[in-house]
């Protein structure tokens, strides 16, 4: 695993993060009704987490000599709350796998700090999926 291959994977993860916080920001703005207020608050809090993940990835890409390149997915999110939660639980699980693969790639490239941070971000995404599963009542 070369540093350039790691940078490519980091850019992929960066775009997933940016797509995620844009989607969560939009969803938080569109959710109405007191029955969904906890979901709206959760999305607003998670925007902050995902921005932090994206910022870390962009910084690391630059420090490894790469260039962060953004091409986020701007597909409009579902309009009903249960569909939002189901979709996002699946996406958070994809992110857990992505970060575990990045942790392995970082270890192979000898980037131990990155390996540990990718494991931490995998744990954050697993926690997000769990919170959403609770709010969905599943
Ligand atoms: Fe994230
Ligand atoms: Fe997340």
mmCIF file of C-alpha atoms and ligand atoms in Angstrom:
data_model
loop_
_atom_site.group_PDB
_atom_site.id
_atom_site.type_symbol
_atom_site.label_atom_id
_atom_site.label_comp_id
_atom_site.label_asym_id
_atom_site.label_seq_id
_atom_site.Cartn_x
_atom_site.Cartn_y
_atom_site.Cartn_z
ATOM 1 C CA UNK A 1 0.000 0.000 0.000
ATOM 2 C CA UNK A 2 1.564 3.268 -1.131
ATOM 3 C CA UNK A 3 0.921 6.731 0.291
ATOM 4 C CA UNK A 4 -0.781 7.697 -2.987
ATOM 5 C CA UNK A 5 -3.232 4.798 -2.635
ATOM 6 C CA UNK A 6 -3.975 5.921 0.937
ATOM 7 C CA UNK A 7 -4.551 9.501 -0.292
ATOM 8 C CA UNK A 8 -7.029 8.171 -2.883
ATOM 9 C CA UNK A 9 -8.961 6.310 -0.175
ATOM 10 C CA UNK A 10 -8.872 9.389 2.085
ATOM 11 C CA UNK A 11 -10.370 11.513 -0.708
ATOM 12 C CA UNK A 12 -13.139 8.935 -1.164
ATOM 13 C CA UNK A 13 -13.875 9.060 2.582
ATOM 14 C CA UNK A 14 -13.733 12.882 2.550
ATOM 15 C CA UNK A 15 -16.428 13.000 -0.130
ATOM 16 C CA UNK A 16 -18.622 10.564 1.790
ATOM 17 C CA UNK A 17 -18.284 12.772 4.899
ATOM 18 C CA UNK A 18 -19.087 16.006 3.057
ATOM 19 C CA UNK A 19 -22.089 14.329 1.359
ATOM 20 C CA UNK A 20 -23.231 13.109 4.787
ATOM 21 C CA UNK A 21 -23.052 16.419 6.619
ATOM 22 C CA UNK A 22 -24.805 18.213 3.749
ATOM 23 C CA UNK A 23 -27.585 15.573 3.847
ATOM 24 C CA UNK A 24 -27.907 15.756 7.652
ATOM 25 C CA UNK A 25 -28.001 19.568 7.562
ATOM 26 C CA UNK A 26 -30.786 19.471 4.944
ATOM 27 C CA UNK A 27 -32.724 16.791 6.795
ATOM 28 C CA UNK A 28 -32.512 18.743 10.084
ATOM 29 C CA UNK A 29 -33.906 21.802 8.280
ATOM 30 C CA UNK A 30 -36.811 19.855 6.787
ATOM 31 C CA UNK A 31 -38.002 17.789 9.778
ATOM 32 C CA UNK A 32 -41.168 19.189 11.408
ATOM 33 C CA UNK A 33 -43.346 17.963 14.270
ATOM 34 C CA UNK A 34 -42.720 17.511 17.975
ATOM 35 C CA UNK A 35 -42.703 13.715 17.564
ATOM 36 C CA UNK A 36 -39.527 14.012 15.482
ATOM 37 C CA UNK A 37 -37.761 16.724 17.499
ATOM 38 C CA UNK A 38 -35.236 14.249 18.977
ATOM 39 C CA UNK A 39 -34.356 13.119 15.432
ATOM 40 C CA UNK A 40 -33.907 16.738 14.297
ATOM 41 C CA UNK A 41 -31.578 17.434 17.257
ATOM 42 C CA UNK A 42 -29.602 14.245 16.535
ATOM 43 C CA UNK A 43 -29.039 15.295 12.912
ATOM 44 C CA UNK A 44 -27.862 18.759 13.991
ATOM 45 C CA UNK A 45 -25.378 17.230 16.464
ATOM 46 C CA UNK A 46 -24.111 14.750 13.899
ATOM 47 C CA UNK A 47 -23.443 17.522 11.357
ATOM 48 C CA UNK A 48 -20.768 18.728 13.818
ATOM 49 C CA UNK A 49 -19.262 15.222 14.128
ATOM 50 C CA UNK A 50 -19.157 14.679 10.363
ATOM 51 C CA UNK A 51 -17.632 18.129 9.720
ATOM 52 C CA UNK A 52 -14.903 17.174 12.221
ATOM 53 C CA UNK A 53 -14.277 13.890 10.366
ATOM 54 C CA UNK A 54 -14.130 15.728 7.021
ATOM 55 C CA UNK A 55 -11.740 18.355 8.392
ATOM 56 C CA UNK A 56 -9.396 15.673 9.749
ATOM 57 C CA UNK A 57 -9.372 13.857 6.381
ATOM 58 C CA UNK A 58 -8.749 17.049 4.381
ATOM 59 C CA UNK A 59 -5.875 18.038 6.697
ATOM 60 C CA UNK A 60 -4.329 14.571 6.446
ATOM 61 C CA UNK A 61 -4.596 14.486 2.625
ATOM 62 C CA UNK A 62 -2.736 17.799 2.471
ATOM 63 C CA UNK A 63 -0.079 16.717 4.992
ATOM 64 C CA UNK A 64 0.565 13.531 2.983
ATOM 65 C CA UNK A 65 1.230 15.697 -0.081
ATOM 66 C CA UNK A 66 -2.160 15.206 -1.752
ATOM 67 C CA UNK A 67 -4.965 17.586 -2.684
ATOM 68 C CA UNK A 68 -8.473 17.325 -1.161
ATOM 69 C CA UNK A 69 -10.923 17.261 -4.087
ATOM 70 C CA UNK A 70 -14.667 17.665 -3.474
ATOM 71 C CA UNK A 71 -17.430 16.194 -5.617
ATOM 72 C CA UNK A 72 -20.204 15.551 -3.062
ATOM 73 C CA UNK A 73 -23.359 13.561 -3.780
ATOM 74 C CA UNK A 74 -26.183 16.127 -3.793
ATOM 75 C CA UNK A 75 -29.062 13.652 -4.279
ATOM 76 C CA UNK A 76 -32.119 15.065 -2.423
ATOM 77 C CA UNK A 77 -32.784 13.104 0.793
ATOM 78 C CA UNK A 78 -36.050 11.217 1.450
ATOM 79 C CA UNK A 79 -38.864 13.410 2.761
ATOM 80 C CA UNK A 80 -40.198 11.138 5.515
ATOM 81 C CA UNK A 81 -38.287 10.618 8.743
ATOM 82 C CA UNK A 82 -38.323 6.785 8.973
ATOM 83 C CA UNK A 83 -36.890 6.591 5.420
ATOM 84 C CA UNK A 84 -34.191 9.124 6.339
ATOM 85 C CA UNK A 85 -33.184 7.063 9.378
ATOM 86 C CA UNK A 86 -33.195 3.727 7.509
ATOM 87 C CA UNK A 87 -31.100 5.181 4.692
ATOM 88 C CA UNK A 88 -28.623 6.812 7.069
ATOM 89 C CA UNK A 89 -28.239 3.686 9.252
ATOM 90 C CA UNK A 90 -27.168 1.803 6.103
ATOM 91 C CA UNK A 91 -24.778 4.595 5.066
ATOM 92 C CA UNK A 92 -23.224 4.803 8.555
ATOM 93 C CA UNK A 93 -22.559 1.045 8.393
ATOM 94 C CA UNK A 94 -20.875 1.500 4.993
ATOM 95 C CA UNK A 95 -18.697 4.191 6.608
ATOM 96 C CA UNK A 96 -17.728 1.836 9.479
ATOM 97 C CA UNK A 97 -16.439 -0.695 6.905
ATOM 98 C CA UNK A 98 -14.729 2.045 4.898
ATOM 99 C CA UNK A 99 -12.840 3.319 7.951
ATOM 100 C CA UNK A 100 -11.807 -0.194 9.006
ATOM 101 C CA UNK A 101 -10.398 -0.739 5.498
ATOM 102 C CA UNK A 102 -8.634 2.633 5.683
ATOM 103 C CA UNK A 103 -7.172 1.646 9.079
ATOM 104 C CA UNK A 104 -5.674 -1.489 7.464
ATOM 105 C CA UNK A 105 -4.356 0.521 4.499
ATOM 106 C CA UNK A 106 -2.795 3.085 6.855
ATOM 107 C CA UNK A 107 -1.111 0.344 8.878
ATOM 108 C CA UNK A 108 0.339 -1.210 5.701
ATOM 109 C CA UNK A 109 1.669 2.222 4.698
ATOM 110 C CA UNK A 110 3.255 2.650 8.144
ATOM 111 C CA UNK A 111 0.923 5.527 9.126
ATOM 112 C CA UNK A 112 0.112 4.471 12.677
ATOM 113 C CA UNK A 113 -1.515 7.734 13.785
ATOM 114 C CA UNK A 114 -3.852 7.537 10.788
ATOM 115 C CA UNK A 115 -4.657 3.874 11.523
ATOM 116 C CA UNK A 116 -5.734 4.763 15.082
ATOM 117 C CA UNK A 117 -7.760 7.777 13.965
ATOM 118 C CA UNK A 118 -9.571 5.707 11.312
ATOM 119 C CA UNK A 119 -10.523 3.169 13.981
ATOM 120 C CA UNK A 120 -11.836 6.036 16.129
ATOM 121 C CA UNK A 121 -13.923 7.366 13.217
ATOM 122 C CA UNK A 122 -15.249 3.821 12.584
ATOM 123 C CA UNK A 123 -16.388 3.744 16.219
ATOM 124 C CA UNK A 124 -18.040 7.184 15.847
ATOM 125 C CA UNK A 125 -20.012 5.969 12.803
ATOM 126 C CA UNK A 126 -21.051 2.762 14.596
ATOM 127 C CA UNK A 127 -22.336 4.968 17.433
ATOM 128 C CA UNK A 128 -24.265 7.141 14.965
ATOM 129 C CA UNK A 129 -25.920 4.022 13.472
ATOM 130 C CA UNK A 130 -26.855 2.848 16.968
ATOM 131 C CA UNK A 131 -28.385 6.230 17.919
ATOM 132 C CA UNK A 132 -30.423 6.258 14.703
ATOM 133 C CA UNK A 133 -31.585 2.680 15.283
ATOM 134 C CA UNK A 134 -32.829 3.722 18.753
ATOM 135 C CA UNK A 135 -34.661 6.753 17.346
ATOM 136 C CA UNK A 136 -36.241 4.603 14.637
ATOM 137 C CA UNK A 137 -37.507 2.324 17.411
ATOM 138 C CA UNK A 138 -36.071 -0.742 15.678
HETATM 139 FE FE1 LIG B 1 -18.297 10.726 9.786
HETATM 140 FE FE1 LIG B 2 -21.745 9.312 11.013
#
